[in-house]
mmCIF file of C-alpha atoms in Angstrom:
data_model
loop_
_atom_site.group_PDB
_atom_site.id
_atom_site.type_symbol
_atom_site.label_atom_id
_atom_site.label_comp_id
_atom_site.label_asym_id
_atom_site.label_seq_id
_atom_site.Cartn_x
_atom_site.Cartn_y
_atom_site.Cartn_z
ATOM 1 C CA UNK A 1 23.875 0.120 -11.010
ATOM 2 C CA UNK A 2 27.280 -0.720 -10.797
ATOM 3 C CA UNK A 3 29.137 -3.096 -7.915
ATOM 4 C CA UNK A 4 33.054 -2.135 -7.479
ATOM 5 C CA UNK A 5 34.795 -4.378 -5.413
ATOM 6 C CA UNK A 6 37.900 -2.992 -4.171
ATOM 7 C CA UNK A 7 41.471 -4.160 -2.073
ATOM 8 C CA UNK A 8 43.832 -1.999 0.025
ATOM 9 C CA UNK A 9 47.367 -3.503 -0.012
ATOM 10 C CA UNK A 10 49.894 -1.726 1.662
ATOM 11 C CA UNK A 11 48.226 1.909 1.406
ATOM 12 C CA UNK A 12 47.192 1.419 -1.732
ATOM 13 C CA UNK A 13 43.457 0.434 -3.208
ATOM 14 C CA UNK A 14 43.116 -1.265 -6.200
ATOM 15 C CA UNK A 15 39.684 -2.221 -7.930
ATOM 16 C CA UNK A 16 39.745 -5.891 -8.618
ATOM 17 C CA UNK A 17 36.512 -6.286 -10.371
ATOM 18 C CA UNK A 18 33.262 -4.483 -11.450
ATOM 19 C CA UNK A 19 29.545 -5.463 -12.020
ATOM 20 C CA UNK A 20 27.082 -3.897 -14.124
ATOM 21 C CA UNK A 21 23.212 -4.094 -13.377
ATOM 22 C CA UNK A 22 19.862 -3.629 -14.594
ATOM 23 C CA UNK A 23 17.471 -2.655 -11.092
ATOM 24 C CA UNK A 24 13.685 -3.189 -11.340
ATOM 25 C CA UNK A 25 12.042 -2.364 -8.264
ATOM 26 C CA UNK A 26 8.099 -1.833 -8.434
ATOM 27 C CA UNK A 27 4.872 -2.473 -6.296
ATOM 28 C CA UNK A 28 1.151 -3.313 -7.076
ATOM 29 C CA UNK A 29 -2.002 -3.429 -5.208
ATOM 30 C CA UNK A 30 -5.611 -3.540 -5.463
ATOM 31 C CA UNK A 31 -8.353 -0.655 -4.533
ATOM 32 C CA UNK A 32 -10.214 -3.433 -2.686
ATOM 33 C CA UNK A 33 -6.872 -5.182 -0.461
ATOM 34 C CA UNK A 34 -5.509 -4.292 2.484
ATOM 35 C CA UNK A 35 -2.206 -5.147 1.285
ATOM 36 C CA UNK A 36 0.446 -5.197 -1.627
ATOM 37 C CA UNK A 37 3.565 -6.383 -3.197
ATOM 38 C CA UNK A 38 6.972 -4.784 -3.279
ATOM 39 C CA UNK A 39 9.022 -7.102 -5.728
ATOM 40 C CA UNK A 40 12.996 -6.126 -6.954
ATOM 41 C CA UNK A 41 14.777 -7.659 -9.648
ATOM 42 C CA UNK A 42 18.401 -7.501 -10.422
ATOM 43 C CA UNK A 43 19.442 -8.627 -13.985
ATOM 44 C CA UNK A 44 23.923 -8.149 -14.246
ATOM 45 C CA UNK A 45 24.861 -7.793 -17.838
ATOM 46 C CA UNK A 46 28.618 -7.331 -17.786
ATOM 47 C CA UNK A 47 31.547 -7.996 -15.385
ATOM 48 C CA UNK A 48 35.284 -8.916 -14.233
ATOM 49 C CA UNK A 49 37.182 -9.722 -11.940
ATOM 50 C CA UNK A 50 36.738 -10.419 -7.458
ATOM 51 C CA UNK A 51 32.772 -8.526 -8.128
ATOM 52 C CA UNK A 52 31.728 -11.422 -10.422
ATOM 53 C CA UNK A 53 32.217 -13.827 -7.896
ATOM 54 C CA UNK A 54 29.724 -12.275 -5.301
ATOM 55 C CA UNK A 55 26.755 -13.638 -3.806
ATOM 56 C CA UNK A 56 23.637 -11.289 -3.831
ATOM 57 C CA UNK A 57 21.534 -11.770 -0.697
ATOM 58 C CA UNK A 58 18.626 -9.269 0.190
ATOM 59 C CA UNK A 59 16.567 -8.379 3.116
ATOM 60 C CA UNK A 60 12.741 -6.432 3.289
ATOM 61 C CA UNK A 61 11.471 -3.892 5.979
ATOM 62 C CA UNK A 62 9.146 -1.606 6.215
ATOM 63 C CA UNK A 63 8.554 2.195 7.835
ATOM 64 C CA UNK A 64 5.012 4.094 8.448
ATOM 65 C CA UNK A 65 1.403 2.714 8.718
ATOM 66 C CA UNK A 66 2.102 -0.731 8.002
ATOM 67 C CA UNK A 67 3.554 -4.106 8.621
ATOM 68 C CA UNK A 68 4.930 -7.080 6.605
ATOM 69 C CA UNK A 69 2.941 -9.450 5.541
ATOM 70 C CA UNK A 70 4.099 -12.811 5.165
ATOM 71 C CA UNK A 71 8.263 -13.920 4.771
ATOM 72 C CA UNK A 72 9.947 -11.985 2.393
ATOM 73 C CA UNK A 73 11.286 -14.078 -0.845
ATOM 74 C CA UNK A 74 14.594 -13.490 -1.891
ATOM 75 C CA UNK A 75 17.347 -16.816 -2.354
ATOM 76 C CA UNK A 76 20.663 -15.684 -1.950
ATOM 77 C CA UNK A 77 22.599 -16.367 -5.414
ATOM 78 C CA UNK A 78 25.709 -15.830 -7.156
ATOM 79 C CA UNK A 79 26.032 -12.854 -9.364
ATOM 80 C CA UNK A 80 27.315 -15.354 -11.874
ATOM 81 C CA UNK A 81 26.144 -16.183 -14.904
ATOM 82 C CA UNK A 82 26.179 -12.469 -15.802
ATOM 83 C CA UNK A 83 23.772 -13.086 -18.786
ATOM 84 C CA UNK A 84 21.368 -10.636 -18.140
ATOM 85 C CA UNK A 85 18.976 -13.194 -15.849
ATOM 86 C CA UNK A 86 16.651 -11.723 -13.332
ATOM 87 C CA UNK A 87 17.771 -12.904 -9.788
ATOM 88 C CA UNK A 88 14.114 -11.651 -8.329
ATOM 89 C CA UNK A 89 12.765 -10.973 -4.876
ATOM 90 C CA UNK A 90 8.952 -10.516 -3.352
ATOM 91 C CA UNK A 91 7.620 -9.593 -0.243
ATOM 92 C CA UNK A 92 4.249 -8.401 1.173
ATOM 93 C CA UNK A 93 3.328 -5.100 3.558
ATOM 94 C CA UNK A 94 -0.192 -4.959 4.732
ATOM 95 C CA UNK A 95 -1.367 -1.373 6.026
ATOM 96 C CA UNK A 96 -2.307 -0.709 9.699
ATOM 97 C CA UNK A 97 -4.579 2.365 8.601
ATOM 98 C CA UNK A 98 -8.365 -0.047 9.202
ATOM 99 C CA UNK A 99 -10.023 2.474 11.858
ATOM 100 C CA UNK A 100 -13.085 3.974 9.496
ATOM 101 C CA UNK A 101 -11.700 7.509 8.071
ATOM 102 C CA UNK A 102 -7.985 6.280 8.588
ATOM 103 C CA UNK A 103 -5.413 7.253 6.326
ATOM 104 C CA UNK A 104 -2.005 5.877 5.695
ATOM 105 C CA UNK A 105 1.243 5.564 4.445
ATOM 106 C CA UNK A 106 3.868 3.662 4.413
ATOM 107 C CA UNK A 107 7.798 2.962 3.002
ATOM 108 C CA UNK A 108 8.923 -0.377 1.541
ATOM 109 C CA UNK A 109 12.440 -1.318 1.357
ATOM 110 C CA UNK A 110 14.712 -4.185 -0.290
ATOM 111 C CA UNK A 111 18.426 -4.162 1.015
ATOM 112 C CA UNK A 112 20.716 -5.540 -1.041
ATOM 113 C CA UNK A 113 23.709 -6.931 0.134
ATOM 114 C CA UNK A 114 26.649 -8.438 -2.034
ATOM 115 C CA UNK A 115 29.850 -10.792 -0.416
ATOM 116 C CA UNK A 116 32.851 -11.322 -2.215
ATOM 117 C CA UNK A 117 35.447 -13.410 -0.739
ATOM 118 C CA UNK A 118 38.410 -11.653 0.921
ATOM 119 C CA UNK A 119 36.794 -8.071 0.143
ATOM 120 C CA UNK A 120 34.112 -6.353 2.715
ATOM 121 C CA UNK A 121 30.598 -6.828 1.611
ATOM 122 C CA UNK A 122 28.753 -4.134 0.093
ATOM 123 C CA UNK A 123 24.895 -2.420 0.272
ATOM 124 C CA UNK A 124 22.661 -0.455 -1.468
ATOM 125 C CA UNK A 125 18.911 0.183 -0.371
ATOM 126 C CA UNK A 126 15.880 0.684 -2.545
ATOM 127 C CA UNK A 127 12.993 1.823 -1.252
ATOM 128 C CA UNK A 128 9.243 2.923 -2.648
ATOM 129 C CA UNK A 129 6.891 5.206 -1.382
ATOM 130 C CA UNK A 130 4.156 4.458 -3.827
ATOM 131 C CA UNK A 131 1.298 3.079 -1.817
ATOM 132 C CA UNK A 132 -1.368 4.884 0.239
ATOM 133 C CA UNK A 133 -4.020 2.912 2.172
ATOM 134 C CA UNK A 134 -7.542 4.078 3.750
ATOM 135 C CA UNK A 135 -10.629 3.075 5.262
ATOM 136 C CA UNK A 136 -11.833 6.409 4.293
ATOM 137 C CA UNK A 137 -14.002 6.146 0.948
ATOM 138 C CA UNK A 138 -17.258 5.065 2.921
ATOM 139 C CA UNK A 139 -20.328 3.126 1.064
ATOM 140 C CA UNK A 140 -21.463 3.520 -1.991
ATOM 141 C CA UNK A 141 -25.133 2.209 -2.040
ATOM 142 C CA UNK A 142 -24.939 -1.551 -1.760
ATOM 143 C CA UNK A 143 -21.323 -1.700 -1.757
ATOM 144 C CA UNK A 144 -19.750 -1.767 1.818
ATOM 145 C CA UNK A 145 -17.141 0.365 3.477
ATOM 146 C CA UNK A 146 -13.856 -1.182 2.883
ATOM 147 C CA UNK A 147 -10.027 -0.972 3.667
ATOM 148 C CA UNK A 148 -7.518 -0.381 0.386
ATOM 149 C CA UNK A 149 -4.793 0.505 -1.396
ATOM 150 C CA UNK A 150 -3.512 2.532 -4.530
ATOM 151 C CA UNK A 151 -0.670 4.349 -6.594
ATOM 152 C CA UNK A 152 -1.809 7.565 -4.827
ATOM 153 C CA UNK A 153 -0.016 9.799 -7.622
ATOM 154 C CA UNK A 154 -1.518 8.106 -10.406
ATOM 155 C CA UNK A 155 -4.534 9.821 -11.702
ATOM 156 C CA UNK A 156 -7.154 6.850 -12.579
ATOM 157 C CA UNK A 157 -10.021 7.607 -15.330
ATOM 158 C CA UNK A 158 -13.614 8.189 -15.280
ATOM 159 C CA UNK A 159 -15.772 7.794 -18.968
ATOM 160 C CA UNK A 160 -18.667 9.482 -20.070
ATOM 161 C CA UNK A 161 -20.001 7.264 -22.803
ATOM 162 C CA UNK A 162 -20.406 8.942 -25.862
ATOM 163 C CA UNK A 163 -23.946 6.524 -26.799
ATOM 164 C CA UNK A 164 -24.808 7.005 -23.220
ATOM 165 C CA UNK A 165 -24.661 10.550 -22.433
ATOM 166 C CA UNK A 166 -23.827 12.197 -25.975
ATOM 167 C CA UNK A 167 -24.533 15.618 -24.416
ATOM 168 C CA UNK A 168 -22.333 15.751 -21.655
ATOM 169 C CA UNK A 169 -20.103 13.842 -23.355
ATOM 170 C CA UNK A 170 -19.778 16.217 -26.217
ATOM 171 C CA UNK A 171 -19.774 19.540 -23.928
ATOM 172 C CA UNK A 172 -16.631 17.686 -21.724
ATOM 173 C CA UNK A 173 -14.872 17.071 -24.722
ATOM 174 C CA UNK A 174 -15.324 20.482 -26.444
ATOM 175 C CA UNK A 175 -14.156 21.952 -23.434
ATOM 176 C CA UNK A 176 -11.147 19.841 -23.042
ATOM 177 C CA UNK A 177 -10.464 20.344 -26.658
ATOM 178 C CA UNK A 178 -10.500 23.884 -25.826
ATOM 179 C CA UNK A 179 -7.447 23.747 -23.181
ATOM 180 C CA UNK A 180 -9.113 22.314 -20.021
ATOM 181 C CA UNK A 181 -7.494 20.130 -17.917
ATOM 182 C CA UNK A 182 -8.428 16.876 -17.068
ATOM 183 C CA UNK A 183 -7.740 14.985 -20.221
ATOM 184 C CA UNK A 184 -3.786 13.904 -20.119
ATOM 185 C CA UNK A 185 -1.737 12.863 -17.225
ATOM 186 C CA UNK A 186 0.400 16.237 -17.082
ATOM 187 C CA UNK A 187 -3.046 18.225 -16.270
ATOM 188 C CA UNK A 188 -5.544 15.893 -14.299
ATOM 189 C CA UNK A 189 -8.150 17.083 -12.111
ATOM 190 C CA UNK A 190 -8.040 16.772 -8.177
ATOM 191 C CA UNK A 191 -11.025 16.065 -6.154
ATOM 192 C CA UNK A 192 -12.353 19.306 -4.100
ATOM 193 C CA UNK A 193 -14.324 18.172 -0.704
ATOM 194 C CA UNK A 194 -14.304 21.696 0.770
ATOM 195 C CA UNK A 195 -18.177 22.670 0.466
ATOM 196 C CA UNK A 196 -17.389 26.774 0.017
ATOM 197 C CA UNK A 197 -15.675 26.432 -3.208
ATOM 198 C CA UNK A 198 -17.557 23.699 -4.474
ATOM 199 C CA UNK A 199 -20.398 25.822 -4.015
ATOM 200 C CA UNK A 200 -18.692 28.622 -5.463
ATOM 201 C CA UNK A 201 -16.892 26.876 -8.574
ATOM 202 C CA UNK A 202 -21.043 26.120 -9.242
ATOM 203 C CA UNK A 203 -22.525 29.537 -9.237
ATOM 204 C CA UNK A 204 -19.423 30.942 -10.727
ATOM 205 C CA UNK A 205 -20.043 28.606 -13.324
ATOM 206 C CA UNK A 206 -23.728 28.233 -13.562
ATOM 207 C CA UNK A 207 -25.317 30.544 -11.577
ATOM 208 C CA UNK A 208 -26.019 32.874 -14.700
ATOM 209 C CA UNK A 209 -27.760 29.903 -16.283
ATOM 210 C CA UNK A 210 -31.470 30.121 -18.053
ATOM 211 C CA UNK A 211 -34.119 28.253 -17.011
ATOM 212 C CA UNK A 212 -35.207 25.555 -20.020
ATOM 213 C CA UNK A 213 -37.447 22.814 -19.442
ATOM 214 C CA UNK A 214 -35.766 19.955 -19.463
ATOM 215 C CA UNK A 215 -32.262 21.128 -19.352
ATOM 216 C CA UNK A 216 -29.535 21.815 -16.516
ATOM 217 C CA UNK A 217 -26.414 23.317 -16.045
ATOM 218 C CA UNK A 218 -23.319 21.287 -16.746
ATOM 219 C CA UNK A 219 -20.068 22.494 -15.679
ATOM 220 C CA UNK A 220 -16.476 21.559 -16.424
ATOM 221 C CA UNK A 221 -13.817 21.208 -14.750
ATOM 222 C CA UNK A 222 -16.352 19.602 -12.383
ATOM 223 C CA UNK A 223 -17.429 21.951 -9.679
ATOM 224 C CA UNK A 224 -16.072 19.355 -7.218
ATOM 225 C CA UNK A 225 -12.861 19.979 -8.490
ATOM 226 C CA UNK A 226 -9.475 22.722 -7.175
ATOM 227 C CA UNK A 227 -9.349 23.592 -11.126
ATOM 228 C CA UNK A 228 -12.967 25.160 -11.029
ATOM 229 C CA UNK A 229 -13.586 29.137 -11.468
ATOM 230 C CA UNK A 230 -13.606 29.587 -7.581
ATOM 231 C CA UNK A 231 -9.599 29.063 -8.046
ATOM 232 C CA UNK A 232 -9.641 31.847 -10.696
ATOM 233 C CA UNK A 233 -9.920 32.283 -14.817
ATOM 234 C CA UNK A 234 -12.916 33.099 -17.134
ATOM 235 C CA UNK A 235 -16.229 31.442 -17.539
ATOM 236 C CA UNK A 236 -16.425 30.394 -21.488
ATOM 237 C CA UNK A 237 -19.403 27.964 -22.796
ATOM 238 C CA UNK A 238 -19.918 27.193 -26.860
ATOM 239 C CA UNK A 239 -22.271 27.518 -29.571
ATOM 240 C CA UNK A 240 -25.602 26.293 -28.959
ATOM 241 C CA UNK A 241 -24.593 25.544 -24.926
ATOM 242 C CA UNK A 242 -27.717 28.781 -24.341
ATOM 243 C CA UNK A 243 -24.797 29.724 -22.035
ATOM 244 C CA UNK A 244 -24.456 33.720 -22.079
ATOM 245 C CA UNK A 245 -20.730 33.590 -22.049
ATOM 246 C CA UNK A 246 -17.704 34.284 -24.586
ATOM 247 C CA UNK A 247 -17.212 30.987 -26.916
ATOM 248 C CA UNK A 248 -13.852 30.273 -28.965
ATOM 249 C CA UNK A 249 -12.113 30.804 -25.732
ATOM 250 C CA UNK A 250 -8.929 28.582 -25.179
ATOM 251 C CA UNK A 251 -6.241 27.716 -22.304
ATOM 252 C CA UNK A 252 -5.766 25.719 -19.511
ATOM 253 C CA UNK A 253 -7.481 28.310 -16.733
ATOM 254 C CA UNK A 254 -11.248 29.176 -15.868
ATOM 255 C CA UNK A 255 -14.255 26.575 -17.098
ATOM 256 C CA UNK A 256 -17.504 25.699 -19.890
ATOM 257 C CA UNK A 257 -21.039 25.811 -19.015
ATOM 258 C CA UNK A 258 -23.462 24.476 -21.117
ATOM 259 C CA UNK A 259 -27.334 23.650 -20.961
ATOM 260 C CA UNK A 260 -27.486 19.569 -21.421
ATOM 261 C CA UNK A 261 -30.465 17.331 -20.872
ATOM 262 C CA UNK A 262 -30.995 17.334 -17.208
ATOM 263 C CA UNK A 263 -31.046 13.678 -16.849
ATOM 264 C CA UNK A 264 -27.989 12.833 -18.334
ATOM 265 C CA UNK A 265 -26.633 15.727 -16.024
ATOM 266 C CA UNK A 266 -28.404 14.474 -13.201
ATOM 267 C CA UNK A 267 -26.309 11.006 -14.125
ATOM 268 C CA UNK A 268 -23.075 12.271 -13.927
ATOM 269 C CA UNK A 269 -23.081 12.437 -10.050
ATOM 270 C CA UNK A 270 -23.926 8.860 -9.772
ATOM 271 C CA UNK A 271 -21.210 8.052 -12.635
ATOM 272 C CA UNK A 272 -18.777 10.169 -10.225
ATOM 273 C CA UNK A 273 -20.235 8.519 -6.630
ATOM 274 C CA UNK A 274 -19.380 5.138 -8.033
ATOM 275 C CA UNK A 275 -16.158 6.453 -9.546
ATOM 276 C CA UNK A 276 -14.522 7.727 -6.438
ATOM 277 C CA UNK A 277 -15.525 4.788 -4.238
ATOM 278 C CA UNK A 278 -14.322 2.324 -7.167
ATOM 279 C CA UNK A 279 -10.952 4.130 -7.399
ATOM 280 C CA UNK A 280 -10.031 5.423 -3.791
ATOM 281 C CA UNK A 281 -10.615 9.344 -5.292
ATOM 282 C CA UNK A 282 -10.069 11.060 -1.797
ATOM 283 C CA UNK A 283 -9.681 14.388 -1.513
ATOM 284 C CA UNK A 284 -6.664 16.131 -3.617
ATOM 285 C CA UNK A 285 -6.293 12.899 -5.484
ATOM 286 C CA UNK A 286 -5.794 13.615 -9.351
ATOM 287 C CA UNK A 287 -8.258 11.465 -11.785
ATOM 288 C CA UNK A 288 -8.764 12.205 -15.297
ATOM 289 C CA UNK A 289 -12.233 12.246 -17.808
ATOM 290 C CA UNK A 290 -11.931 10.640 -21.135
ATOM 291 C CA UNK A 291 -14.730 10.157 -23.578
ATOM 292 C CA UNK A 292 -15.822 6.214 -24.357
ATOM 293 C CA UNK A 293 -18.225 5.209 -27.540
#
């Protein structure tokens, strides 16, 4: 970012002095807080001239399902030293979406604001849409209801452990291997609530499966998933899966069946239950599945 100050004399404007600036503006929160921090920092590393004289004052508001929390924290300060120092401001927002099943969003802004004697002041606004807040992920067993907040395009991770659940963790990761998404953060997989395609990403999937004692159906993408076979593509499975169903398939589209021991199948809803209330999965959100020891 750069800050130009500027005089008109007679007709004519001449700049009198320039400021260059590093901008860091970023927010946190917790899945189990009502609330979060939007914090700005503003580090000059070069100048001249009237601009490196200013004063940098800043103010905090807020737009949406929400409302601040606590006074904003920003000292008004010279620009000067321009050394490359962070002059740093923090303020708090707390969401207004409580009511059980509420949902909501909400825009955080720092104005900036920098005074240079004899020249008009200046402003520049940065704002962050980052945070989504709901009362919507119900219980989980022992674990109440509760409000919170998240990165809501940030795709959190789920592992299947490897020494816990070697089947399903091998058939997920020989099906990623094979193109599937779900694995890296440019193709994650988005939580399906709508029962129909659930349903149908399962029979698609599994439907065709034989009956062995002891064993189940596994199915991945997840059938609780918008990347299943109800959204289109080929079913594939692999050797040894007892899946009738073309192996050495690869690309990103359709899904893998394969016959795993039912009880670490039977595990992977619980490991998912405890997942999406941990994380704030809602529906649509993106998550990802990687493979732990």
């Amino acid at each position: 970012m750069i800050y130009t100050t500027r005089q008109t004399v007679n007709g004519v404007t001449t700049i009198t002095g320039e400021v260059s600036m590093n901008v860091f503006n970023y927010t946190f929160s917790a899945v189990d807080l009502p609330n979060w921090q939007h914090q700005i920092g503003i580090a000059p590393y070069s100048g001249w001239g009237a601009a490196a004289g200013a004063t940098i004052s800043a103010t905090f508001g807020v737009d949406g399902d929400c409302h601040t929390l606590g006074a904003p924290q920003f000292t008004p300060q010279l620009i000067s030293p321009i050394n490359n120092v962070m002059r740093t401001g923090t303020a708090g927002a707390e969401t207004t979406a409580t009511a059980v099943g509420a949902l909501g969003s909400c825009t955080t802004s720092w104005q900036v604001t920098f005074t240079t004697p004899a020249h008009p002041a200046a402003s520049a606004s940065f704002d962050m849409q980052e945070i989504a807040c709901d009362n919507a992920t119900g219980a989980n067993g022992f674990r109440p209801r509760r409000v919170g907040c998240v990165v809501f395009w940030f795709p959190a991770t789920v592992f299947y452990s490897q020494g816990s659940y070697p089947e399903l963790a091998s058939h997920v990761a020989r099906a990623q291997a094979s193109g599937l998404p779900g694995h890296g953060f440019d193709a994650p997989l988005h939580r399906n609530e709508t029962a129909a395609t659930v349903d149908l990403n399962r029979s698609r999937a599994c439907g065709g499966a034989p009956s062995i004692t002891g064993k189940s159906c596994d199915e991945y993408p997840l059938a609780s998933t918008y990347e299943g076979l109800a959204f289109g593509g080929t079913l594939r499975t692999f050797p040894g899966c007892n899946i009738s169903a073309p192996t050495n398939v690869t690309g990103a589209s359709g899904a893998s069946a394969c016959m795993i021991t039912a009880s670490q199948n039977n595990a992977q809803g619980a490991l998912m239950a405890a997942f999406y209330y941990d994380y704030r999965v809602l529906a649509g959100d993106p998550y990802l599945v990687d493979i732990s020891s």
